[in-house]
Amino acid sequence: MASLAFSASIGRSISPSNAMVSDKFESRREGFSLGKGTFARKRDPRDSMVPKVATQAPTVFPSLEKELAGDRNHVAWTSVRQERYEGELAVQGEIPLWLSGTYLRNGPGMWHVGDYNFRHLFDGYATLVRLHFENGRLIAAHRQIESEAYKAAKKNNKLCYREFSEVPKPDNFLSYVGELANLFSGASLTDNANTGVVKLGDGRVVCLTETQKGSIVVDPNTLDTLGRFEYSDSLGGLIHSAHPIVTDTEFLTLLPDLFRPGYLVVRMEPGSNERKVLGRVDCRGGPTPGWVHSFPVTEHYVIVPEMPLRYCAQNLLRAEPTPLYKFEWHPESKGFMHVMCKASGKIVASVEVPLFVTFHFINAYEEKDEDGRVTAVIADCCEHNADTTILEKLRLQNLRSFMGEDVLPDARVGRFIIPLDGSRHGKLEAALDPGEHGKGMDMCSINPAYLGKKYRYAYACGAQRPCNFPNTLTKIDLLEKKAKNWYEEGAVPSEPFFVARPGSTEEDDGVVISMISEKNGDGYALLLDGSTFEEIARGKFPYGLPYGLHGCWVPKK
Ligand SMILES: CC(=O)/C=C/C=C(C)/C=C/C1=C(C)CCCC1(C)C
Ligand SMILES: CC(/C=C/C=O)=C\C=C\C=O
Ligand SMILES: [Fe+2]
């Protein structure tokens, strides 16, 4: 009953904000609990965090307490229990007074519609979480993003748009034909912005996924959905990289071209909704472009990865998911790294590299000779040893069935060395012994002041085995080739996010924020010292939250 007791104590101990908190509770069940799902598979009873009645407080049901007792029902993989929450958290330890601003984290937090259960981690409807730090205090909130896909599911009590692995079931053949047309026009694709959240240089905060229509502007204070971010250019296309590079001066992203395999590299200025083309990369392998979830930049170059895990037109059309979902592994097509000059749009290097699988690039930088000439580009990523099975491991069924086996595939800091001397081949090697971080590694961040520059530290989720998912936080020292690891038994930590101390001169002078989903159903926001990697504070949530993906920092003005 730990979480029940805790939510009660939060309610009592924080009286001034409690009234506000109660006002802001709202049932998330309207629409969802009505009627039966039209699908054959029923909701998994383990995923039953859903009250059937409107609640005014974060009620934890007795059945839930029992279900959360075992490993099989980790709160990290269980739908968020209510649509929204806001309240001050009781803090253990001390939040530095300089930490003033808001950390936002987005991720797929609701994995069912009515009785129907989604299958993959990436399918869930977006849950945006807010941690607001001010004067050593911590106010937390979460809220569902009101995408068209989420609103339609709520209204109709069924899946209405194509998600990562889920496809709405057409009622009959004619609607199937219509569905194909909708797929080509993009009308049936989801706008469920469940992957990340970025603060543009002009202050607008945008939640993102891999469909362009899933770019949704939110209010970072209230978590209100303000509306779709409409790109005003006529570049077209339906998809983009889930991770644009966003700084105070620009927004850079890649638009894969599925018809003429390649990528457009595009740039948008703060205050504008118009992307302009910097250049184009033609793929060297085929039949389609490689999946580009993220990409890195250096000071002068945009690095375009061409991964042998490629988009697959047939899989896009299929109603049932394949082992690699919308993608296909083409080892024969090889892997490539392309380097585009940001100023001219010219390709200055295009090299074949060993086969690789990555979601996330960590950073990249230019290596120079003694005359200051750039000789190579170094690009680091969370690399899954060219093994695509990680996609399958992120199925909810697999995440929810951990019984102590060591099933997380190995991963490493994959370091690409891309020579700029016209060589045809680049290298890919581990930047440090992967044993330093338990041979698991993903969900990374760096000090943003080092974006595109030579850097020393990366923060990520690592592994303490046996595990089925990254279960540690790791600080990787790429110079000493060592890692410091944080671990708590049964905890699932989300991406460690580095916030630099204002005025800092050391790369690791700051804090690392993560949110922890605990084995017993509880959860807390965790602050680690960016340098020692030791805990400095934690703030208990009234109940554990589902796992979330990526975040951003909105400093206090
Ligand atoms: C959450 C995450 O990391 C990735 C999410 C990826 C998504 C939602 C991909 C969606 C897609 C479709 C809905 C159809 C078109 C292809 C593709 C981009 C894979
Ligand atoms: C959570 C994850 C991989 C974990 C494997 O070690 C990948 C998430 C990708 C999308 O953002
Ligand atoms: Fe990602």
Coordinates of C-alpha atoms and ligand atoms in Angstrom, one line a residue:
M1 CA 0.0 0.0 0.0
A2 CA 3.0 2.3 -0.2
S3 CA 1.7 4.5 -3.0
L4 CA -1.7 4.8 -1.5
A5 CA -0.2 6.0 1.8
F6 CA 2.1 8.3 0.0
S7 CA -0.6 10.0 -2.1
A8 CA -2.6 10.6 1.1
S9 CA 0.4 12.1 2.8
I10 CA 1.1 14.4 -0.2
G11 CA -2.4 15.6 0.0
R12 CA -2.0 16.4 3.7
S13 CA 1.4 17.9 3.8
I14 CA 1.1 20.4 0.9
S15 CA -2.0 22.2 1.8
P16 CA -1.7 25.5 -0.1
S17 CA -1.3 23.8 -3.4
N18 CA -3.6 21.0 -2.6
A19 CA -6.8 22.9 -3.4
M20 CA -5.3 23.8 -6.7
V21 CA -4.3 20.2 -7.3
S22 CA -7.8 19.0 -6.6
D23 CA -9.2 21.5 -9.0
K24 CA -6.9 20.3 -11.7
F25 CA -7.7 16.7 -11.4
E26 CA -9.9 15.4 -14.2
S27 CA -11.1 12.0 -15.2
R28 CA -9.5 10.7 -18.3
R29 CA -12.1 8.1 -18.7
E30 CA -14.9 9.9 -20.5
G31 CA -15.3 8.3 -23.9
F32 CA -12.6 5.6 -23.3
S33 CA -14.6 3.4 -21.0
L34 CA -17.8 3.5 -23.0
G35 CA -18.8 0.6 -25.2
K36 CA -16.8 -2.4 -26.3
G37 CA -13.7 -2.3 -28.5
T38 CA -14.3 -3.6 -32.0
F39 CA -11.2 -5.6 -32.0
A40 CA -10.6 -9.3 -31.3
R41 CA -7.8 -8.8 -28.8
K42 CA -9.0 -7.7 -25.4
R43 CA -7.4 -5.4 -22.9
D44 CA -4.8 -7.1 -20.8
P45 CA -6.1 -7.2 -17.3
R46 CA -2.7 -6.2 -16.1
D47 CA -3.2 -2.9 -17.8
S48 CA -6.1 -2.0 -15.7
M49 CA -5.0 1.3 -14.1
V50 CA -8.1 2.9 -15.3
P51 CA -10.9 4.0 -13.0
K52 CA -14.3 3.5 -14.5
V53 CA -15.6 6.5 -12.7
A54 CA -14.5 10.1 -12.6
T55 CA -12.0 10.7 -9.9
Q56 CA -11.1 13.9 -8.1
A57 CA -7.9 12.6 -6.6
P58 CA -5.2 10.1 -7.6
T59 CA -7.1 7.1 -6.3
V60 CA -5.2 3.9 -6.3
F61 CA -7.4 0.9 -6.6
P62 CA -6.9 -2.2 -4.4
S63 CA -6.6 -4.5 -7.4
L64 CA -3.9 -2.2 -8.8
E65 CA -1.9 -2.5 -5.6
K66 CA -1.9 -6.3 -6.0
E67 CA -1.1 -6.1 -9.6
L68 CA 1.9 -3.9 -9.1
A69 CA 3.4 -6.2 -6.6
G70 CA 5.2 -8.4 -9.2
D71 CA 7.6 -7.6 -11.9
R72 CA 5.1 -8.4 -14.5
N73 CA 3.1 -5.2 -14.0
H74 CA 5.7 -2.6 -13.8
V75 CA 4.2 0.9 -13.7
A76 CA 6.7 2.0 -16.4
W77 CA 4.7 -0.1 -18.9
T78 CA 1.2 0.6 -17.6
S79 CA -1.0 3.4 -18.9
V80 CA -1.0 6.6 -17.0
R81 CA -3.8 6.4 -14.4
Q82 CA -5.5 9.7 -15.1
E83 CA -5.6 12.3 -17.8
R84 CA -4.0 15.1 -15.8
Y85 CA -2.4 16.0 -12.5
E86 CA -0.7 18.9 -10.9
G87 CA 0.8 19.2 -7.5
E88 CA 3.9 20.1 -5.5
L89 CA 6.1 17.2 -4.6
A90 CA 7.7 16.6 -1.2
V91 CA 11.4 16.8 -1.8
Q92 CA 14.2 14.8 -0.1
G93 CA 17.6 16.4 -0.4
E94 CA 18.1 19.9 -1.8
I95 CA 17.3 21.3 -5.1
P96 CA 19.9 23.8 -6.1
L97 CA 18.5 27.3 -6.0
W98 CA 20.0 28.1 -9.4
L99 CA 17.8 25.5 -11.0
S100 CA 15.0 27.7 -12.1
G101 CA 12.8 26.6 -15.0
T102 CA 10.8 23.8 -16.4
Y103 CA 11.8 20.3 -17.6
L104 CA 9.2 18.8 -20.0
R105 CA 9.3 15.2 -20.9
N106 CA 7.1 13.5 -23.6
G107 CA 6.4 9.9 -24.2
P108 CA 3.8 7.3 -25.0
G109 CA 1.9 7.0 -21.8
M110 CA -1.5 5.5 -22.6
W111 CA -1.5 2.1 -24.4
H112 CA -5.1 1.2 -24.9
V113 CA -8.4 2.3 -26.3
G114 CA -11.5 0.9 -24.6
D115 CA -10.8 -2.8 -24.3
Y116 CA -8.1 -2.9 -27.0
N117 CA -4.4 -3.0 -26.0
F118 CA -1.7 -1.6 -28.1
R119 CA 1.3 -3.8 -28.8
H120 CA 4.4 -1.6 -28.9
L121 CA 5.9 0.9 -26.6
F122 CA 5.9 3.5 -29.4
D123 CA 2.2 3.2 -30.0
G124 CA 1.0 4.9 -26.9
Y125 CA -0.8 8.2 -26.8
A126 CA 1.5 11.0 -25.7
T127 CA 1.7 11.9 -22.0
L128 CA 3.5 15.2 -21.3
V129 CA 5.1 15.5 -17.9
R130 CA 6.3 18.8 -16.4
L131 CA 8.7 19.4 -13.6
H132 CA 8.9 23.0 -12.6
F133 CA 11.8 24.0 -10.4
E134 CA 11.7 27.3 -8.5
N135 CA 13.4 28.4 -5.2
G136 CA 14.2 24.8 -4.3
R137 CA 10.6 23.7 -4.8
L138 CA 9.3 21.2 -7.3
I139 CA 5.9 21.3 -8.9
A140 CA 5.0 18.4 -11.1
A141 CA 2.2 17.9 -13.6
H142 CA 1.2 15.6 -16.4
R143 CA -1.4 15.8 -19.1
Q144 CA -2.3 14.0 -22.3
I145 CA -1.6 15.8 -25.6
E146 CA -4.9 16.4 -27.4
S147 CA -3.8 15.2 -30.8
E148 CA -6.5 14.4 -33.4
A149 CA -5.6 10.7 -33.0
Y150 CA -6.1 10.9 -29.2
K151 CA -9.3 12.9 -29.4
A152 CA -10.8 10.6 -32.1
A153 CA -9.9 7.5 -30.0
K154 CA -11.6 9.0 -27.0
K155 CA -14.7 10.0 -29.0
N156 CA -15.1 6.8 -30.9
N157 CA -13.7 4.4 -28.4
K158 CA -11.5 2.9 -31.0
L159 CA -8.2 3.4 -32.8
C160 CA -8.8 5.8 -35.7
Y161 CA -5.3 6.6 -37.1
R162 CA -2.2 4.5 -37.9
E163 CA 0.2 4.4 -35.1
F164 CA 3.7 3.0 -35.0
S165 CA 2.5 -0.6 -35.1
E166 CA -1.3 -0.3 -34.9
V167 CA -3.6 0.1 -37.8
P168 CA -7.3 0.8 -37.5
K169 CA -9.4 -2.0 -38.8
P170 CA -11.4 -1.1 -41.9
D171 CA -15.0 -2.0 -41.6
N172 CA -15.3 -3.4 -45.2
F173 CA -13.5 -3.7 -48.5
L174 CA -14.6 -0.3 -49.7
S175 CA -13.3 1.4 -46.6
Y176 CA -10.1 -0.6 -47.1
V177 CA -9.6 1.0 -50.6
G178 CA -10.3 4.4 -49.0
E179 CA -7.8 3.6 -46.3
L180 CA -5.1 3.0 -48.9
A181 CA -5.8 6.3 -50.4
N182 CA -5.7 7.9 -47.0
L183 CA -2.4 6.3 -46.4
F184 CA -0.9 7.8 -49.5
S185 CA -2.3 11.2 -48.7
G186 CA -1.2 11.0 -45.1
A187 CA -4.8 11.4 -43.9
S188 CA -4.7 8.1 -42.0
L189 CA -1.3 8.6 -40.3
T190 CA -1.3 9.5 -36.7
D191 CA -0.5 13.0 -35.3
N192 CA 0.2 11.4 -31.9
A193 CA 3.2 13.5 -30.9
N194 CA 4.6 11.0 -28.5
T195 CA 8.4 11.1 -29.0
G196 CA 9.9 14.3 -27.9
V197 CA 9.4 18.0 -27.1
V198 CA 11.6 20.9 -28.2
K199 CA 11.7 24.6 -27.3
L200 CA 12.2 26.6 -30.5
G201 CA 14.4 29.7 -30.5
D202 CA 11.3 31.9 -30.5
G203 CA 10.0 30.2 -27.3
R204 CA 7.3 28.0 -28.9
V205 CA 7.3 24.6 -27.4
V206 CA 6.5 21.8 -29.9
C207 CA 5.9 18.1 -29.3
L208 CA 7.0 15.8 -32.1
T209 CA 6.8 12.3 -33.6
E210 CA 7.9 11.0 -36.9
T211 CA 4.9 12.1 -38.9
Q212 CA 5.1 15.8 -39.8
K213 CA 1.5 16.3 -38.9
G214 CA 2.3 15.1 -35.4
S215 CA 4.0 18.5 -34.6
I216 CA 1.9 20.0 -31.9
V217 CA 2.4 23.3 -30.0
V218 CA 1.8 23.1 -26.3
D219 CA 1.9 25.6 -23.4
P220 CA 4.8 24.7 -21.2
N221 CA 3.1 26.2 -18.1
T222 CA -0.4 24.7 -18.4
L223 CA 0.5 21.7 -20.7
D224 CA -2.5 22.9 -22.8
T225 CA -2.5 21.7 -26.4
L226 CA -2.5 24.9 -28.4
G227 CA -2.8 23.4 -31.9
R228 CA -0.9 21.9 -34.8
F229 CA 2.4 23.4 -35.8
E230 CA 1.7 24.0 -39.5
Y231 CA 4.8 24.1 -41.7
S232 CA 4.1 26.9 -44.1
D233 CA 6.4 25.8 -46.9
S234 CA 5.5 23.5 -49.7
L235 CA 8.1 20.8 -49.1
G236 CA 5.5 18.1 -48.7
G237 CA 6.4 14.6 -47.6
L238 CA 4.7 12.9 -44.6
I239 CA 7.6 12.0 -42.3
H240 CA 10.6 13.6 -40.8
S241 CA 13.3 12.8 -38.2
A242 CA 11.8 12.6 -34.7
H243 CA 14.8 14.5 -33.4
P244 CA 15.4 17.8 -35.1
I245 CA 18.5 19.7 -33.9
V246 CA 17.1 22.8 -32.2
T247 CA 19.1 25.7 -30.9
D248 CA 18.3 29.4 -30.1
T249 CA 19.1 30.2 -33.8
E250 CA 17.8 27.3 -35.8
F251 CA 15.8 24.2 -36.3
L252 CA 17.4 21.6 -38.6
T253 CA 15.8 18.4 -39.7
L254 CA 15.8 15.6 -42.3
L255 CA 12.9 14.8 -44.6
P256 CA 13.3 11.3 -46.0
D257 CA 12.2 10.9 -49.6
L258 CA 10.6 7.5 -50.0
F259 CA 10.0 7.8 -53.8
R260 CA 13.5 9.0 -54.9
P261 CA 15.5 7.5 -52.0
G262 CA 17.3 10.3 -50.3
Y263 CA 16.9 13.0 -47.7
L264 CA 16.3 16.7 -47.8
V265 CA 18.2 18.6 -45.2
V266 CA 16.1 21.6 -44.1
R267 CA 16.4 24.5 -41.8
M268 CA 13.9 26.8 -40.1
E269 CA 14.5 30.2 -38.5
P270 CA 13.1 31.1 -35.1
G271 CA 9.7 32.9 -35.6
S272 CA 9.1 31.2 -38.9
N273 CA 7.1 28.1 -39.9
E274 CA 8.9 27.8 -43.2
R275 CA 11.6 25.2 -43.7
K276 CA 14.2 26.0 -46.4
V277 CA 16.2 23.4 -48.1
L278 CA 19.9 23.3 -47.3
G279 CA 20.6 20.4 -49.7
R280 CA 19.8 16.9 -50.6
V281 CA 21.5 13.6 -50.0
D282 CA 20.9 10.8 -52.5
C283 CA 20.9 7.4 -50.9
R284 CA 23.7 5.0 -52.0
G285 CA 21.9 1.9 -51.0
G286 CA 18.3 0.9 -51.5
P287 CA 15.5 0.3 -52.1
T288 CA 14.4 3.0 -49.8
P289 CA 16.1 5.5 -47.4
G290 CA 17.4 4.2 -44.1
W291 CA 15.2 5.0 -41.0
V292 CA 16.4 8.3 -39.6
H293 CA 15.1 8.7 -36.1
S294 CA 17.9 11.2 -35.3
F295 CA 21.0 12.6 -36.8
P296 CA 24.0 14.7 -35.5
V297 CA 25.6 18.0 -36.5
T298 CA 29.0 19.5 -36.1
E299 CA 29.8 23.2 -36.2
H300 CA 29.9 23.3 -40.0
Y301 CA 28.3 20.1 -41.1
V302 CA 25.1 18.1 -41.0
I303 CA 25.7 14.4 -40.8
V304 CA 23.2 12.3 -42.6
P305 CA 23.2 8.6 -41.6
E306 CA 22.0 6.0 -44.1
M307 CA 21.1 3.0 -41.9
P308 CA 20.6 -0.4 -43.5
L309 CA 17.4 -0.6 -41.5
R310 CA 15.2 1.0 -44.1
Y311 CA 11.6 2.2 -44.4
C312 CA 9.6 -0.4 -46.2
A313 CA 6.7 0.6 -48.5
Q314 CA 5.0 -2.8 -48.2
N315 CA 5.2 -2.8 -44.4
L316 CA 3.7 0.7 -44.4
L317 CA 0.7 -0.8 -46.1
R318 CA 0.3 -3.9 -44.0
A319 CA -2.5 -4.1 -41.5
E320 CA -0.6 -6.5 -39.2
P321 CA 2.9 -5.6 -37.9
T322 CA 5.9 -7.4 -39.1
P323 CA 8.9 -8.2 -36.8
L324 CA 10.5 -4.9 -38.0
Y325 CA 7.2 -2.9 -38.2
K326 CA 7.4 -0.3 -40.9
F327 CA 11.1 -1.1 -41.6
E328 CA 13.2 -3.8 -43.3
W329 CA 16.8 -4.9 -42.7
H330 CA 18.9 -4.7 -45.8
P331 CA 22.4 -5.7 -45.0
E332 CA 23.2 -6.1 -48.7
S333 CA 22.4 -2.4 -49.2
K334 CA 25.1 -1.5 -46.7
G335 CA 25.3 1.5 -44.4
F336 CA 26.7 4.9 -45.2
M337 CA 27.4 8.3 -43.5
H338 CA 27.1 11.4 -45.5
V339 CA 28.5 14.8 -44.5
M340 CA 26.9 18.0 -45.8
C341 CA 28.4 21.4 -45.5
K342 CA 25.8 23.6 -43.8
A343 CA 26.8 26.8 -45.6
S344 CA 26.9 25.4 -49.2
G345 CA 24.7 22.3 -49.0
K346 CA 27.5 20.4 -50.8
I347 CA 28.3 16.8 -49.8
V348 CA 31.9 16.8 -48.5
A349 CA 32.1 13.1 -47.6
S350 CA 30.1 10.0 -48.3
V351 CA 31.5 6.9 -46.9
E352 CA 30.5 3.3 -46.5
V353 CA 30.5 2.2 -42.9
P354 CA 30.0 -1.1 -41.1
L355 CA 26.4 -2.2 -40.6
F356 CA 24.7 -0.4 -37.7
V357 CA 21.4 0.0 -35.9
T358 CA 20.8 3.2 -33.9
F359 CA 17.9 5.3 -32.8
H360 CA 19.9 8.1 -31.2
F361 CA 23.0 10.0 -32.1
I362 CA 24.7 11.5 -29.1
N363 CA 26.9 14.2 -30.7
A364 CA 29.4 14.8 -33.4
Y365 CA 32.4 17.0 -33.9
E366 CA 35.2 18.0 -36.3
E367 CA 38.7 16.6 -35.8
K368 CA 41.4 19.1 -37.0
D369 CA 45.1 18.8 -37.9
E370 CA 47.7 21.2 -36.5
D371 CA 46.9 23.7 -39.2
G372 CA 43.2 23.8 -38.2
R373 CA 42.1 21.9 -41.3
V374 CA 39.2 19.5 -40.7
T375 CA 40.4 16.0 -41.3
A376 CA 37.5 13.9 -40.1
V377 CA 34.1 14.0 -38.5
I378 CA 33.5 12.0 -35.4
A379 CA 29.9 11.0 -34.8
D380 CA 28.8 9.0 -31.7
C381 CA 25.6 7.1 -31.3
C382 CA 23.8 4.6 -29.1
E383 CA 24.5 1.6 -31.3
H384 CA 22.8 -1.8 -31.0
N385 CA 25.5 -3.9 -32.5
A386 CA 23.8 -3.9 -35.9
D387 CA 21.1 -6.0 -34.2
T388 CA 17.5 -5.1 -35.1
T389 CA 15.9 -7.3 -32.4
I390 CA 15.8 -4.2 -30.1
L391 CA 12.6 -3.1 -31.9
E392 CA 11.0 -6.4 -30.9
K393 CA 12.2 -6.1 -27.3
L394 CA 10.3 -2.9 -27.0
R395 CA 7.0 -4.7 -27.5
L396 CA 4.9 -4.1 -24.5
Q397 CA 4.4 -7.9 -24.0
N398 CA 8.1 -8.3 -23.7
L399 CA 8.6 -5.3 -21.5
R400 CA 5.8 -6.5 -19.2
S401 CA 7.0 -10.1 -18.9
F402 CA 10.4 -9.7 -17.2
M403 CA 11.1 -12.7 -15.0
G404 CA 14.7 -12.1 -14.3
E405 CA 16.2 -13.3 -17.6
D406 CA 18.9 -11.2 -19.2
V407 CA 17.3 -10.5 -22.6
L408 CA 18.3 -6.9 -23.3
P409 CA 20.5 -7.0 -26.5
D410 CA 24.0 -5.5 -26.1
A411 CA 24.6 -1.9 -27.0
R412 CA 27.6 0.4 -27.1
V413 CA 28.7 4.0 -27.8
G414 CA 29.2 3.5 -31.5
R415 CA 31.8 6.0 -32.7
F416 CA 31.9 6.7 -36.5
I417 CA 35.1 8.1 -37.8
I418 CA 34.4 9.7 -41.2
P419 CA 37.5 10.9 -43.0
L420 CA 37.2 14.0 -45.1
D421 CA 40.1 13.1 -47.4
G422 CA 38.0 11.4 -50.1
S423 CA 38.4 7.9 -48.6
R424 CA 35.6 5.6 -49.5
H425 CA 35.2 4.0 -46.1
G426 CA 34.6 5.2 -42.6
K427 CA 35.1 3.3 -39.3
L428 CA 32.7 2.3 -36.6
E429 CA 34.1 1.2 -33.2
A430 CA 33.1 1.2 -29.5
A431 CA 34.2 4.5 -27.9
L432 CA 34.7 2.7 -24.6
D433 CA 34.4 -0.9 -23.3
P434 CA 30.6 -1.4 -23.2
G435 CA 31.1 -3.4 -20.0
E436 CA 31.5 0.0 -18.3
H437 CA 27.8 0.7 -18.8
G438 CA 26.5 -2.9 -18.6
K439 CA 26.6 -3.4 -22.4
G440 CA 23.3 -1.6 -22.6
M441 CA 23.0 2.0 -23.7
D442 CA 20.4 4.3 -25.1
M443 CA 18.4 7.5 -24.4
C444 CA 21.3 10.0 -24.2
S445 CA 22.0 13.6 -23.5
I446 CA 25.0 16.0 -23.4
N447 CA 25.7 19.5 -22.1
P448 CA 23.9 21.4 -25.0
A449 CA 26.8 24.0 -25.0
Y450 CA 28.9 21.2 -26.5
L451 CA 26.5 20.4 -29.4
G452 CA 28.6 19.8 -32.5
K453 CA 31.8 20.4 -30.5
K454 CA 34.5 18.1 -29.1
Y455 CA 33.0 16.9 -25.9
R456 CA 33.8 14.5 -23.0
Y457 CA 30.7 13.5 -21.2
A458 CA 27.5 11.7 -22.3
Y459 CA 24.6 10.8 -20.0
A460 CA 22.4 7.8 -20.9
C461 CA 20.5 4.8 -19.7
G462 CA 22.7 1.8 -19.2
A463 CA 22.2 -1.7 -17.9
Q464 CA 22.7 -3.7 -14.8
R465 CA 22.1 -7.2 -15.8
P466 CA 20.0 -9.3 -15.8
C467 CA 17.5 -7.0 -17.4
N468 CA 15.1 -6.6 -20.3
F469 CA 15.4 -2.8 -20.6
P470 CA 18.0 -0.2 -19.7
N471 CA 17.7 0.1 -15.9
T472 CA 20.6 2.4 -14.9
L473 CA 21.6 5.9 -15.4
T474 CA 25.2 6.2 -16.7
K475 CA 27.6 9.1 -17.0
I476 CA 30.1 8.2 -19.7
D477 CA 33.6 9.8 -19.7
L478 CA 34.7 9.5 -23.3
L479 CA 38.2 10.8 -22.5
E480 CA 39.0 8.4 -19.6
K481 CA 36.7 5.7 -21.2
K482 CA 35.0 5.1 -17.9
A483 CA 31.4 5.2 -16.7
K484 CA 29.7 6.1 -13.4
N485 CA 26.5 4.3 -12.9
W486 CA 23.3 4.9 -10.8
Y487 CA 21.1 1.9 -10.1
E488 CA 18.2 1.1 -7.8
E489 CA 16.7 -2.4 -7.8
G490 CA 13.6 -2.7 -10.0
A491 CA 13.7 0.9 -11.1
V492 CA 13.1 2.0 -14.7
P493 CA 14.8 5.5 -15.1
S494 CA 14.0 7.7 -18.1
E495 CA 16.5 9.5 -20.2
P496 CA 18.9 11.5 -18.0
F497 CA 18.7 15.1 -19.1
F498 CA 21.6 17.5 -18.3
V499 CA 21.0 21.1 -17.3
A500 CA 24.1 23.2 -17.0
R501 CA 24.6 25.5 -14.0
P502 CA 24.3 29.1 -15.2
G503 CA 27.9 30.5 -15.5
S504 CA 29.5 27.0 -15.4
T505 CA 32.8 26.5 -17.2
E506 CA 33.2 22.8 -16.6
E507 CA 31.3 20.5 -19.1
D508 CA 29.7 18.5 -16.3
D509 CA 28.9 21.3 -13.9
G510 CA 25.1 21.0 -13.6
V511 CA 22.4 18.6 -12.7
V512 CA 21.0 15.5 -14.4
I513 CA 17.2 15.1 -14.3
S514 CA 15.5 11.7 -14.7
M515 CA 12.1 10.3 -13.7
I516 CA 12.1 6.9 -12.0
S517 CA 9.3 4.4 -12.3
E518 CA 9.6 2.0 -9.3
K519 CA 8.9 -1.7 -9.0
N520 CA 6.2 -1.1 -6.3
G521 CA 4.2 1.3 -8.5
D522 CA 5.6 4.5 -7.0
G523 CA 7.8 7.0 -8.8
Y524 CA 9.9 10.0 -8.3
A525 CA 11.8 12.8 -10.0
L526 CA 15.5 12.3 -9.5
L527 CA 18.3 15.0 -9.5
L528 CA 21.9 13.8 -9.8
D529 CA 24.9 16.0 -9.6
G530 CA 26.3 16.2 -13.1
S531 CA 29.9 15.9 -11.9
T532 CA 29.8 13.3 -9.1
F533 CA 26.7 11.6 -10.5
E534 CA 25.5 11.3 -6.9
E535 CA 21.9 11.9 -5.9
I536 CA 21.2 15.5 -4.7
A537 CA 17.4 15.4 -4.5
R538 CA 14.3 13.4 -5.3
G539 CA 10.6 14.4 -5.3
K540 CA 8.0 11.7 -4.9
F541 CA 5.2 11.6 -7.3
P542 CA 1.8 10.7 -5.8
Y543 CA 1.9 7.6 -8.1
G544 CA 4.4 6.2 -10.5
L545 CA 4.3 7.4 -14.1
P546 CA 4.8 5.4 -17.3
Y547 CA 8.1 5.4 -19.0
G548 CA 8.7 8.5 -21.1
L549 CA 11.1 9.2 -23.9
H550 CA 12.6 12.7 -24.5
G551 CA 12.6 16.1 -22.8
C552 CA 13.7 19.7 -23.1
W553 CA 14.5 22.5 -20.7
V554 CA 12.6 25.8 -20.7
P555 CA 14.6 28.2 -18.5
K556 CA 12.8 30.8 -16.4
K557 CA 12.8 34.0 -18.3
Ligands
LIG1 C1 8.2 6.9 -30.1 C2 9.2 6.7 -31.1 O1 10.3 6.7 -30.8 C3 8.9 6.5 -32.5 C4 7.7 6.7 -33.0 C5 7.6 6.4 -34.4 C6 6.4 6.6 -35.0 C7 5.2 7.0 -34.3 C8 6.4 6.2 -36.4 C9 5.3 6.4 -37.1 C10 5.2 6.0 -38.5 C11 3.9 6.0 -38.9 C12 2.7 6.2 -38.0 C13 3.6 5.7 -40.3 C14 4.6 6.1 -41.3 C15 5.9 5.5 -40.9 C16 6.3 5.8 -39.5 C17 7.2 7.1 -39.5 C18 7.2 4.7 -39.0
LIG2 C1 13.9 3.2 -25.3 C2 14.7 2.9 -26.5 C3 15.7 2.0 -26.5 C4 16.1 1.3 -25.5 C5 17.1 0.2 -25.7 O1 18.1 0.0 -25.1 C6 14.5 3.6 -27.7 C7 13.7 4.7 -27.9 C8 13.5 5.2 -29.1 C9 12.7 6.3 -29.3 O2 12.9 7.4 -28.9
FE3 FE 14.1 9.1 -29.8

